[in-house]
């Protein structure tokens, strides 16, 4: 009897030890998940490696996440999401590039004669600093290669390389002045050059645009040396000149640039010395930003309540009534506009959005989230939002769905940066730029049904 009792006590003790060790491992795993994804709500490739290493060391306590010795990725994702679902406030976790190979990078410097003066010894060094930053901010090694011809710019060959020879897990970067030129410019009419440029675009930018996204970053740097105008005349110019960084990659890889912490420094183009603006071409939605209506905010007018079952994100409201004092309705929509290769000036310009609704809905303003917005009751709905969209309705007649779309339009800076005559050189325009970039835009637009858009929000409003 005594031996049986001892065995029972020993079994209970060992069980308690195993459970205690399991609980300890789960708590340590919870702390690791909070460290990795508690702030940015993203598990990137580097995070995933740390998670996999932890689980491998504690495999005995997480057997449900393994199939034999193999880690079940989907089971781990479900575990992570469930962990954050039960926190307050709950968080919606995204996974970036965890199942994919590391990205490799190619950097090309266009070698036409008009590029040399950017790196003049008498310049301010901003051009070289920006190119070196591109290299140094990459997680791996990437040498700068020269591309193109010295006497003219063969964009047909250059863009063909960027679009069709960029591999599946590769990003190509081109540094160029973006001036289209042919072998012999002597006596060539500018309109003929523009026509050739558009013809080149039509032949090169075809099926590739469905799979590839392209970012054009406008930069500015000192320039000291000969400038070749469209008529092949040469003049010395000492001042500042625009140039461009073109980034090309598969849609999912371009999305990874801003969601993988290892690539965040590289993707922060606005931090480059000489940055002016940027524009993203894409035919498939790369981004799906978080958004949620708020329940208590100084910008809210009227009355409403959230539909049931929306614990941490509100997109459907009912009992909508206009404000008795102002006679209108105002909603505060919290949106995360971070992590996109779209200039913030474009993102926060209400005129770039279109609203579809039965009753007229206007975006009254788009402002930054402030500490005053982050009340204890609202933090769960704010999530990691960066901006508040104040939506205004003069009347509310019946139940309806509201769609808010950020349209993908050529920004104004492209037309403002283009000239049809570069006989007088200046610091901000590029010869024929709009013909190149508009032609590329038309190729991407062709892949969309109607006018392209970057993303959309959907809200349901009921009486």
Coordinates of C-alpha atoms in Angstrom, one line a residue:
X1 CA 0.0 0.0 0.0
X2 CA 2.8 2.4 0.9
X3 CA 4.7 1.6 -2.4
X4 CA 1.5 2.3 -4.3
X5 CA 1.0 5.6 -2.5
X6 CA 4.7 6.6 -3.2
X7 CA 4.3 5.8 -6.9
X8 CA 1.1 7.9 -7.0
X9 CA 2.8 10.8 -5.3
X10 CA 5.8 10.5 -7.6
X11 CA 3.5 10.5 -10.7
X12 CA 1.6 13.5 -9.4
X13 CA 4.9 15.3 -8.8
X14 CA 6.3 14.6 -12.2
X15 CA 3.0 15.7 -13.8
X16 CA 3.1 18.9 -11.8
X17 CA 6.7 19.5 -12.9
X18 CA 5.8 18.9 -16.6
X19 CA 2.8 21.2 -16.4
X20 CA 4.8 23.8 -14.6
X21 CA 7.5 23.7 -17.2
X22 CA 4.9 23.8 -20.0
X23 CA 3.3 26.9 -18.4
X24 CA 6.7 28.5 -18.0
X25 CA 7.5 27.9 -21.7
X26 CA 4.1 29.2 -22.8
X27 CA 4.7 32.4 -20.7
X28 CA 8.2 32.8 -22.2
X29 CA 6.7 32.3 -25.7
X30 CA 4.0 34.9 -24.9
X31 CA 6.7 37.4 -23.9
X32 CA 8.6 36.7 -27.1
X33 CA 5.5 37.3 -29.2
X34 CA 4.7 40.5 -27.4
X35 CA 8.3 41.7 -28.0
X36 CA 8.2 40.8 -31.7
X37 CA 4.7 41.9 -32.7
X38 CA 3.1 43.8 -29.9
X39 CA 4.0 47.2 -31.3
X40 CA 4.0 46.8 -35.1
X41 CA 1.5 43.9 -35.2
X42 CA 3.6 42.2 -37.9
X43 CA 5.6 39.0 -37.9
X44 CA 8.3 39.3 -40.6
X45 CA 10.9 36.9 -41.7
X46 CA 13.4 37.7 -39.0
X47 CA 10.7 37.4 -36.3
X48 CA 9.6 34.1 -37.7
X49 CA 13.2 32.7 -37.4
X50 CA 13.3 33.7 -33.7
X51 CA 9.9 32.1 -33.2
X52 CA 11.0 28.9 -34.9
X53 CA 14.2 28.8 -32.9
X54 CA 12.3 29.2 -29.6
X55 CA 9.8 26.4 -30.5
X56 CA 12.6 24.1 -31.6
X57 CA 14.2 24.4 -28.1
X58 CA 10.8 23.9 -26.4
X59 CA 9.4 21.3 -28.8
X60 CA 8.1 19.0 -26.0
X61 CA 5.8 21.7 -24.8
X62 CA 4.4 22.7 -28.2
X63 CA 3.9 19.3 -29.8
X64 CA 0.6 20.4 -31.4
X65 CA 2.6 22.8 -33.5
X66 CA 4.7 20.0 -35.0
X67 CA 4.1 17.3 -37.6
X68 CA 6.8 14.9 -36.6
X69 CA 9.9 17.1 -36.6
X70 CA 8.4 19.6 -39.0
X71 CA 6.9 22.9 -37.8
X72 CA 3.4 23.5 -39.0
X73 CA 3.4 27.1 -40.2
X74 CA -0.3 27.5 -40.4
X75 CA -0.8 26.1 -36.8
X76 CA 1.8 28.5 -35.5
X77 CA 0.1 31.5 -37.3
X78 CA -3.2 30.4 -35.7
X79 CA -1.5 30.2 -32.2
X80 CA 0.0 33.6 -32.6
X81 CA -3.3 35.2 -33.8
X82 CA -5.2 33.5 -31.0
X83 CA -2.7 34.8 -28.5
X84 CA -3.2 38.4 -29.6
X85 CA -7.0 37.9 -29.9
X86 CA -7.1 37.3 -26.2
X87 CA -5.1 40.4 -25.2
X88 CA -6.7 43.7 -24.4
X89 CA -6.8 45.4 -26.8
X90 CA -6.9 42.6 -29.3
X91 CA -4.6 42.9 -32.3
X92 CA -4.8 41.7 -35.9
X93 CA -1.4 40.3 -36.8
X94 CA 0.0 40.3 -40.3
X95 CA 2.7 38.0 -41.6
X96 CA 5.3 39.3 -44.1
X97 CA 7.6 37.1 -46.2
X98 CA 7.9 34.3 -43.7
X99 CA 7.4 31.5 -46.2
X100 CA 9.7 33.1 -48.8
X101 CA 13.3 33.2 -49.6
X102 CA 15.5 36.2 -48.6
X103 CA 15.3 39.0 -51.2
X104 CA 18.4 39.8 -53.3
X105 CA 19.0 43.2 -54.8
X106 CA 20.6 44.6 -58.0
X107 CA 21.6 48.3 -58.2
X108 CA 22.2 49.8 -61.6
X109 CA 23.6 53.2 -62.4
X110 CA 22.8 54.5 -65.8
X111 CA 26.1 55.4 -67.5
X112 CA 25.1 57.9 -70.1
X113 CA 27.3 61.0 -70.2
X114 CA 24.7 63.2 -68.5
X115 CA 25.0 61.2 -65.3
X116 CA 28.7 61.9 -64.7
X117 CA 28.3 65.6 -63.5
X118 CA 26.1 64.5 -60.5
X119 CA 29.3 63.0 -59.0
X120 CA 31.5 66.0 -59.7
X121 CA 34.4 66.6 -57.2
X122 CA 33.1 70.2 -56.9
X123 CA 29.6 69.0 -55.9
X124 CA 28.1 68.6 -52.5
X125 CA 28.3 64.8 -52.5
X126 CA 24.5 64.3 -52.1
X127 CA 24.2 62.1 -55.1
X128 CA 27.0 59.7 -54.0
X129 CA 25.6 59.8 -50.4
X130 CA 22.1 58.7 -51.6
X131 CA 23.6 55.8 -53.8
X132 CA 25.8 54.6 -50.9
X133 CA 22.8 54.8 -48.5
X134 CA 20.9 52.5 -50.9
X135 CA 23.7 50.0 -50.7
X136 CA 24.3 50.3 -46.9
X137 CA 20.7 50.0 -46.0
X138 CA 20.3 46.6 -47.6
X139 CA 20.5 43.5 -45.4
X140 CA 22.8 41.8 -47.9
X141 CA 25.6 42.9 -50.3
X142 CA 24.7 44.6 -53.6
X143 CA 27.3 46.0 -55.9
X144 CA 26.5 49.0 -58.1
X145 CA 26.6 47.9 -61.8
X146 CA 26.6 50.2 -64.8
X147 CA 23.8 49.8 -67.4
X148 CA 23.1 51.4 -70.8
X149 CA 25.2 53.2 -73.3
X150 CA 27.6 56.1 -72.7
X151 CA 26.5 58.2 -75.7
X152 CA 22.7 57.9 -75.3
X153 CA 20.0 56.3 -73.2
X154 CA 18.5 53.1 -74.5
X155 CA 15.5 52.9 -72.2
X156 CA 14.0 50.1 -74.2
X157 CA 16.9 47.8 -73.2
X158 CA 17.1 49.2 -69.7
X159 CA 13.4 48.8 -68.8
X160 CA 13.2 45.4 -70.5
X161 CA 16.0 44.3 -68.2
X162 CA 14.2 45.7 -65.1
X163 CA 10.8 44.2 -65.9
X164 CA 11.7 40.9 -67.5
X165 CA 15.0 39.9 -65.9
X166 CA 14.2 40.7 -62.3
X167 CA 13.9 37.3 -60.7
X168 CA 11.2 36.0 -58.4
X169 CA 12.9 36.9 -55.1
X170 CA 14.8 39.9 -56.5
X171 CA 14.5 43.7 -56.4
X172 CA 16.1 45.8 -59.1
X173 CA 17.1 49.4 -58.5
X174 CA 18.0 51.9 -61.3
X175 CA 19.5 55.3 -60.7
X176 CA 19.0 57.5 -63.8
X177 CA 18.3 61.1 -65.0
X178 CA 15.3 59.7 -66.8
X179 CA 16.0 61.6 -70.0
X180 CA 15.0 59.6 -73.1
X181 CA 17.5 60.0 -75.9
X182 CA 18.3 58.2 -79.2
X183 CA 21.6 57.6 -80.9
X184 CA 21.7 60.7 -83.0
X185 CA 19.7 63.6 -81.6
X186 CA 21.0 66.2 -84.1
X187 CA 18.1 67.9 -85.8
X188 CA 15.5 65.6 -84.2
X189 CA 12.1 67.1 -83.4
X190 CA 11.2 66.8 -79.7
X191 CA 7.8 65.5 -80.6
X192 CA 9.5 62.6 -82.5
X193 CA 11.5 61.8 -79.3
X194 CA 8.3 61.8 -77.2
X195 CA 6.5 59.6 -79.7
X196 CA 9.5 57.2 -79.7
X197 CA 9.4 57.1 -75.9
X198 CA 5.7 56.2 -75.8
X199 CA 6.2 53.6 -78.5
X200 CA 9.0 52.0 -76.4
X201 CA 6.7 52.0 -73.4
X202 CA 4.0 50.2 -75.3
X203 CA 6.3 47.5 -76.5
X204 CA 8.1 46.9 -73.2
X205 CA 5.4 47.4 -70.6
X206 CA 2.9 44.6 -71.4
X207 CA 2.1 41.5 -69.4
X208 CA 4.9 42.2 -66.9
X209 CA 3.0 45.1 -65.3
X210 CA 0.4 42.6 -63.9
X211 CA 3.1 40.9 -61.8
X212 CA 5.5 43.8 -61.2
X213 CA 5.2 47.0 -59.2
X214 CA 7.4 50.0 -59.9
X215 CA 8.3 52.9 -57.7
X216 CA 9.7 56.1 -59.1
X217 CA 11.5 58.3 -56.5
X218 CA 12.3 61.9 -57.5
X219 CA 15.7 63.1 -56.1
X220 CA 17.7 66.2 -56.4
X221 CA 21.5 66.7 -56.2
X222 CA 24.3 69.1 -57.2
X223 CA 25.3 69.0 -60.9
X224 CA 28.5 70.4 -62.4
X225 CA 29.5 69.6 -65.9
X226 CA 28.2 69.4 -69.5
X227 CA 24.4 69.2 -70.1
X228 CA 23.2 67.7 -73.4
X229 CA 20.0 69.3 -74.6
X230 CA 17.5 67.6 -76.9
X231 CA 19.1 69.1 -80.1
X232 CA 22.4 67.6 -79.1
X233 CA 23.9 71.1 -78.2
X234 CA 26.1 71.1 -75.1
X235 CA 26.2 73.8 -72.3
X236 CA 28.0 73.8 -69.0
X237 CA 25.7 73.8 -66.0
X238 CA 26.5 74.3 -62.4
X239 CA 23.6 74.0 -60.0
X240 CA 21.1 71.4 -58.8
X241 CA 19.4 68.9 -61.1
X242 CA 16.7 66.2 -60.5
X243 CA 17.4 62.5 -61.0
X244 CA 15.4 59.4 -60.2
X245 CA 15.6 56.1 -58.4
X246 CA 13.4 53.4 -60.0
X247 CA 12.6 50.3 -57.9
X248 CA 11.1 47.2 -59.6
X249 CA 10.0 43.9 -58.1
X250 CA 7.2 41.4 -57.9
X251 CA 4.1 42.7 -56.2
X252 CA 4.5 40.7 -53.0
X253 CA 8.2 41.6 -52.8
X254 CA 7.5 45.3 -53.1
X255 CA 5.0 44.9 -50.3
X256 CA 7.6 43.1 -48.2
X257 CA 9.9 46.2 -48.4
X258 CA 7.8 48.1 -45.9
X259 CA 6.7 45.2 -43.7
X260 CA 10.0 43.5 -43.1
X261 CA 12.0 45.2 -40.4
X262 CA 15.3 44.2 -42.1
X263 CA 14.3 46.2 -45.1
X264 CA 12.7 49.2 -43.3
X265 CA 15.8 51.4 -43.6
X266 CA 16.1 50.7 -47.3
X267 CA 12.4 51.4 -47.9
X268 CA 12.6 54.8 -46.1
X269 CA 13.3 56.7 -49.3
X270 CA 12.2 60.0 -47.8
X271 CA 15.2 59.8 -45.5
X272 CA 17.6 59.8 -48.4
X273 CA 19.6 63.0 -48.9
X274 CA 17.9 64.9 -51.8
X275 CA 14.5 63.2 -51.6
X276 CA 11.7 65.2 -53.2
X277 CA 8.7 62.9 -54.0
X278 CA 7.7 59.4 -55.2
X279 CA 5.0 57.6 -57.1
X280 CA 4.1 53.9 -57.0
X281 CA 2.8 52.0 -60.1
X282 CA 0.9 48.8 -59.2
X283 CA -1.9 46.9 -60.9
X284 CA -2.9 44.7 -57.9
X285 CA -3.7 46.0 -54.4
X286 CA -0.4 45.8 -52.5
X287 CA -1.9 47.3 -49.3
X288 CA -4.9 46.7 -47.1
X289 CA -4.5 49.2 -44.2
X290 CA -6.2 48.8 -40.9
X291 CA -9.2 51.0 -40.3
X292 CA -11.9 51.3 -37.6
X293 CA -14.6 53.8 -36.6
X294 CA -14.1 55.4 -33.2
X295 CA -17.0 55.7 -30.7
X296 CA -15.8 58.7 -28.7
X297 CA -13.9 61.5 -30.3
X298 CA -14.2 65.3 -30.4
X299 CA -14.8 65.1 -34.2
X300 CA -17.9 62.9 -33.8
X301 CA -21.4 64.4 -34.3
X302 CA -24.6 62.5 -34.0
X303 CA -25.5 59.2 -32.4
X304 CA -24.8 55.6 -33.3
X305 CA -23.8 52.3 -31.8
X306 CA -21.6 49.5 -33.1
X307 CA -23.2 46.3 -34.4
X308 CA -22.6 43.3 -32.2
X309 CA -19.5 41.1 -32.5
X310 CA -17.0 43.9 -33.2
X311 CA -14.7 43.7 -30.3
X312 CA -11.6 45.5 -31.6
X313 CA -12.5 46.9 -34.9
X314 CA -15.7 48.7 -35.9
X315 CA -16.8 48.9 -39.5
X316 CA -20.6 48.5 -39.0
X317 CA -22.8 50.8 -37.0
X318 CA -26.5 51.1 -36.4
X319 CA -29.0 53.4 -34.8
X320 CA -27.5 56.3 -36.8
X321 CA -29.0 59.7 -36.0
X322 CA -28.0 63.2 -37.1
X323 CA -26.7 65.6 -34.4
X324 CA -29.6 67.7 -33.0
X325 CA -27.5 70.9 -32.8
X326 CA -25.6 70.8 -36.1
X327 CA -28.1 68.8 -38.1
X328 CA -25.4 66.6 -39.7
X329 CA -23.4 63.5 -38.9
X330 CA -19.7 63.3 -38.5
X331 CA -17.7 60.1 -38.0
X332 CA -14.1 59.6 -37.0
X333 CA -12.4 56.8 -38.9
X334 CA -9.0 55.7 -37.6
X335 CA -6.6 54.5 -40.4
X336 CA -3.1 53.2 -40.4
X337 CA -1.4 55.0 -43.3
X338 CA 2.1 53.7 -42.4
X339 CA 4.2 51.1 -44.2
X340 CA 3.3 52.2 -47.8
X341 CA 5.5 53.3 -50.6
X342 CA 3.2 56.3 -51.2
X343 CA 4.2 59.8 -50.3
X344 CA 2.4 61.1 -47.2
X345 CA 1.4 64.3 -49.0
X346 CA -0.6 62.1 -51.4
X347 CA -2.0 59.9 -48.7
X348 CA -3.4 62.9 -46.7
X349 CA -4.8 64.8 -49.6
X350 CA -8.6 64.3 -49.4
X351 CA -9.0 65.1 -53.1
X352 CA -7.1 61.8 -54.0
X353 CA -10.0 59.8 -52.4
X354 CA -13.3 58.9 -53.9
X355 CA -16.4 58.1 -51.8
X356 CA -19.2 55.9 -53.0
X357 CA -22.4 56.1 -51.0
X358 CA -26.2 56.7 -51.3
X359 CA -26.2 59.9 -49.2
X360 CA -23.3 62.3 -49.9
X361 CA -20.3 61.6 -47.7
X362 CA -17.4 64.1 -47.7
X363 CA -13.9 63.6 -46.2
X364 CA -13.8 66.8 -44.2
X365 CA -10.2 66.5 -43.2
X366 CA -7.4 64.0 -42.6
X367 CA -5.3 64.6 -39.6
X368 CA -2.6 62.9 -37.5
X369 CA -3.6 60.8 -34.5
X370 CA -2.9 62.8 -31.3
X371 CA -2.5 61.6 -27.7
X372 CA -5.9 63.0 -27.0
X373 CA -7.4 60.4 -29.4
X374 CA -5.9 57.5 -27.5
X375 CA -8.2 57.4 -24.6
X376 CA -8.3 54.1 -22.6
X377 CA -11.7 53.3 -24.2
X378 CA -10.6 54.0 -27.7
X379 CA -7.2 52.4 -27.8
X380 CA -8.6 49.0 -28.8
X381 CA -10.1 50.6 -32.0
X382 CA -7.2 52.9 -32.7
X383 CA -4.8 49.9 -33.0
X384 CA -1.7 51.3 -34.7
X385 CA -3.6 53.9 -36.7
X386 CA -1.6 57.0 -37.7
X387 CA -4.4 59.2 -39.0
X388 CA -8.1 60.2 -38.4
X389 CA -10.4 60.6 -41.4
X390 CA -13.3 62.9 -40.4
X391 CA -16.3 61.9 -42.5
X392 CA -19.2 64.3 -42.9
X393 CA -22.8 63.6 -44.0
X394 CA -25.5 66.4 -44.4
X395 CA -28.3 63.8 -44.2
X396 CA -28.9 60.1 -43.6
X397 CA -32.0 58.8 -45.4
X398 CA -31.6 55.0 -45.3
X399 CA -29.2 52.0 -44.7
X400 CA -26.2 52.0 -46.9
X401 CA -22.7 50.9 -47.6
X402 CA -20.0 53.5 -47.8
X403 CA -16.8 52.8 -49.9
X404 CA -13.8 55.1 -49.6
X405 CA -11.1 54.6 -52.2
X406 CA -7.6 56.0 -52.6
X407 CA -7.3 56.4 -56.3
X408 CA -4.0 55.7 -58.0
X409 CA -3.5 58.8 -60.1
X410 CA -0.4 60.4 -61.6
X411 CA 0.5 63.0 -59.0
X412 CA 0.9 66.6 -60.0
X413 CA 4.6 66.7 -59.4
X414 CA 5.2 64.6 -62.5
X415 CA 3.7 67.2 -64.9
X416 CA 5.4 70.0 -62.9
X417 CA 8.8 68.2 -63.2
X418 CA 8.6 67.8 -67.0
X419 CA 9.6 70.1 -69.8
X420 CA 9.3 69.9 -73.6
X421 CA 12.3 72.1 -74.1
X422 CA 15.5 71.8 -72.2
X423 CA 17.6 74.4 -74.0
X424 CA 17.5 76.5 -70.8
X425 CA 18.5 74.1 -68.0
X426 CA 16.9 74.4 -64.6
X427 CA 17.0 72.7 -61.2
X428 CA 13.6 71.0 -61.2
X429 CA 12.5 69.8 -64.6
X430 CA 13.4 66.8 -66.8
X431 CA 13.1 66.7 -70.6
X432 CA 10.1 64.6 -71.7
X433 CA 9.5 63.1 -68.2
X434 CA 5.7 63.1 -68.4
X435 CA 5.7 61.2 -71.7
X436 CA 7.7 58.4 -70.2
X437 CA 5.7 58.2 -66.9
X438 CA 2.3 58.8 -68.5
X439 CA 3.0 56.0 -70.9
X440 CA 3.9 53.7 -68.1
X441 CA 0.8 54.7 -66.2
X442 CA -1.4 53.9 -69.2
X443 CA 0.1 50.4 -69.3
X444 CA -0.8 49.8 -65.6
X445 CA -4.2 51.4 -66.1
X446 CA -4.9 49.0 -68.9
X447 CA -4.7 46.2 -66.3
X448 CA -7.4 47.7 -64.1
X449 CA -11.1 47.8 -64.6
X450 CA -11.6 51.6 -64.8
X451 CA -9.4 54.0 -62.9
X452 CA -6.9 52.2 -60.7
X453 CA -7.0 52.5 -57.0
X454 CA -4.5 51.7 -54.2
X455 CA -7.0 50.4 -51.5
X456 CA -10.5 50.9 -50.2
X457 CA -12.4 51.0 -46.9
X458 CA -15.9 49.6 -46.5
X459 CA -18.3 50.8 -43.8
X460 CA -21.9 49.8 -43.2
X461 CA -24.4 52.4 -41.8
X462 CA -27.9 51.5 -40.6
X463 CA -30.7 53.4 -39.1

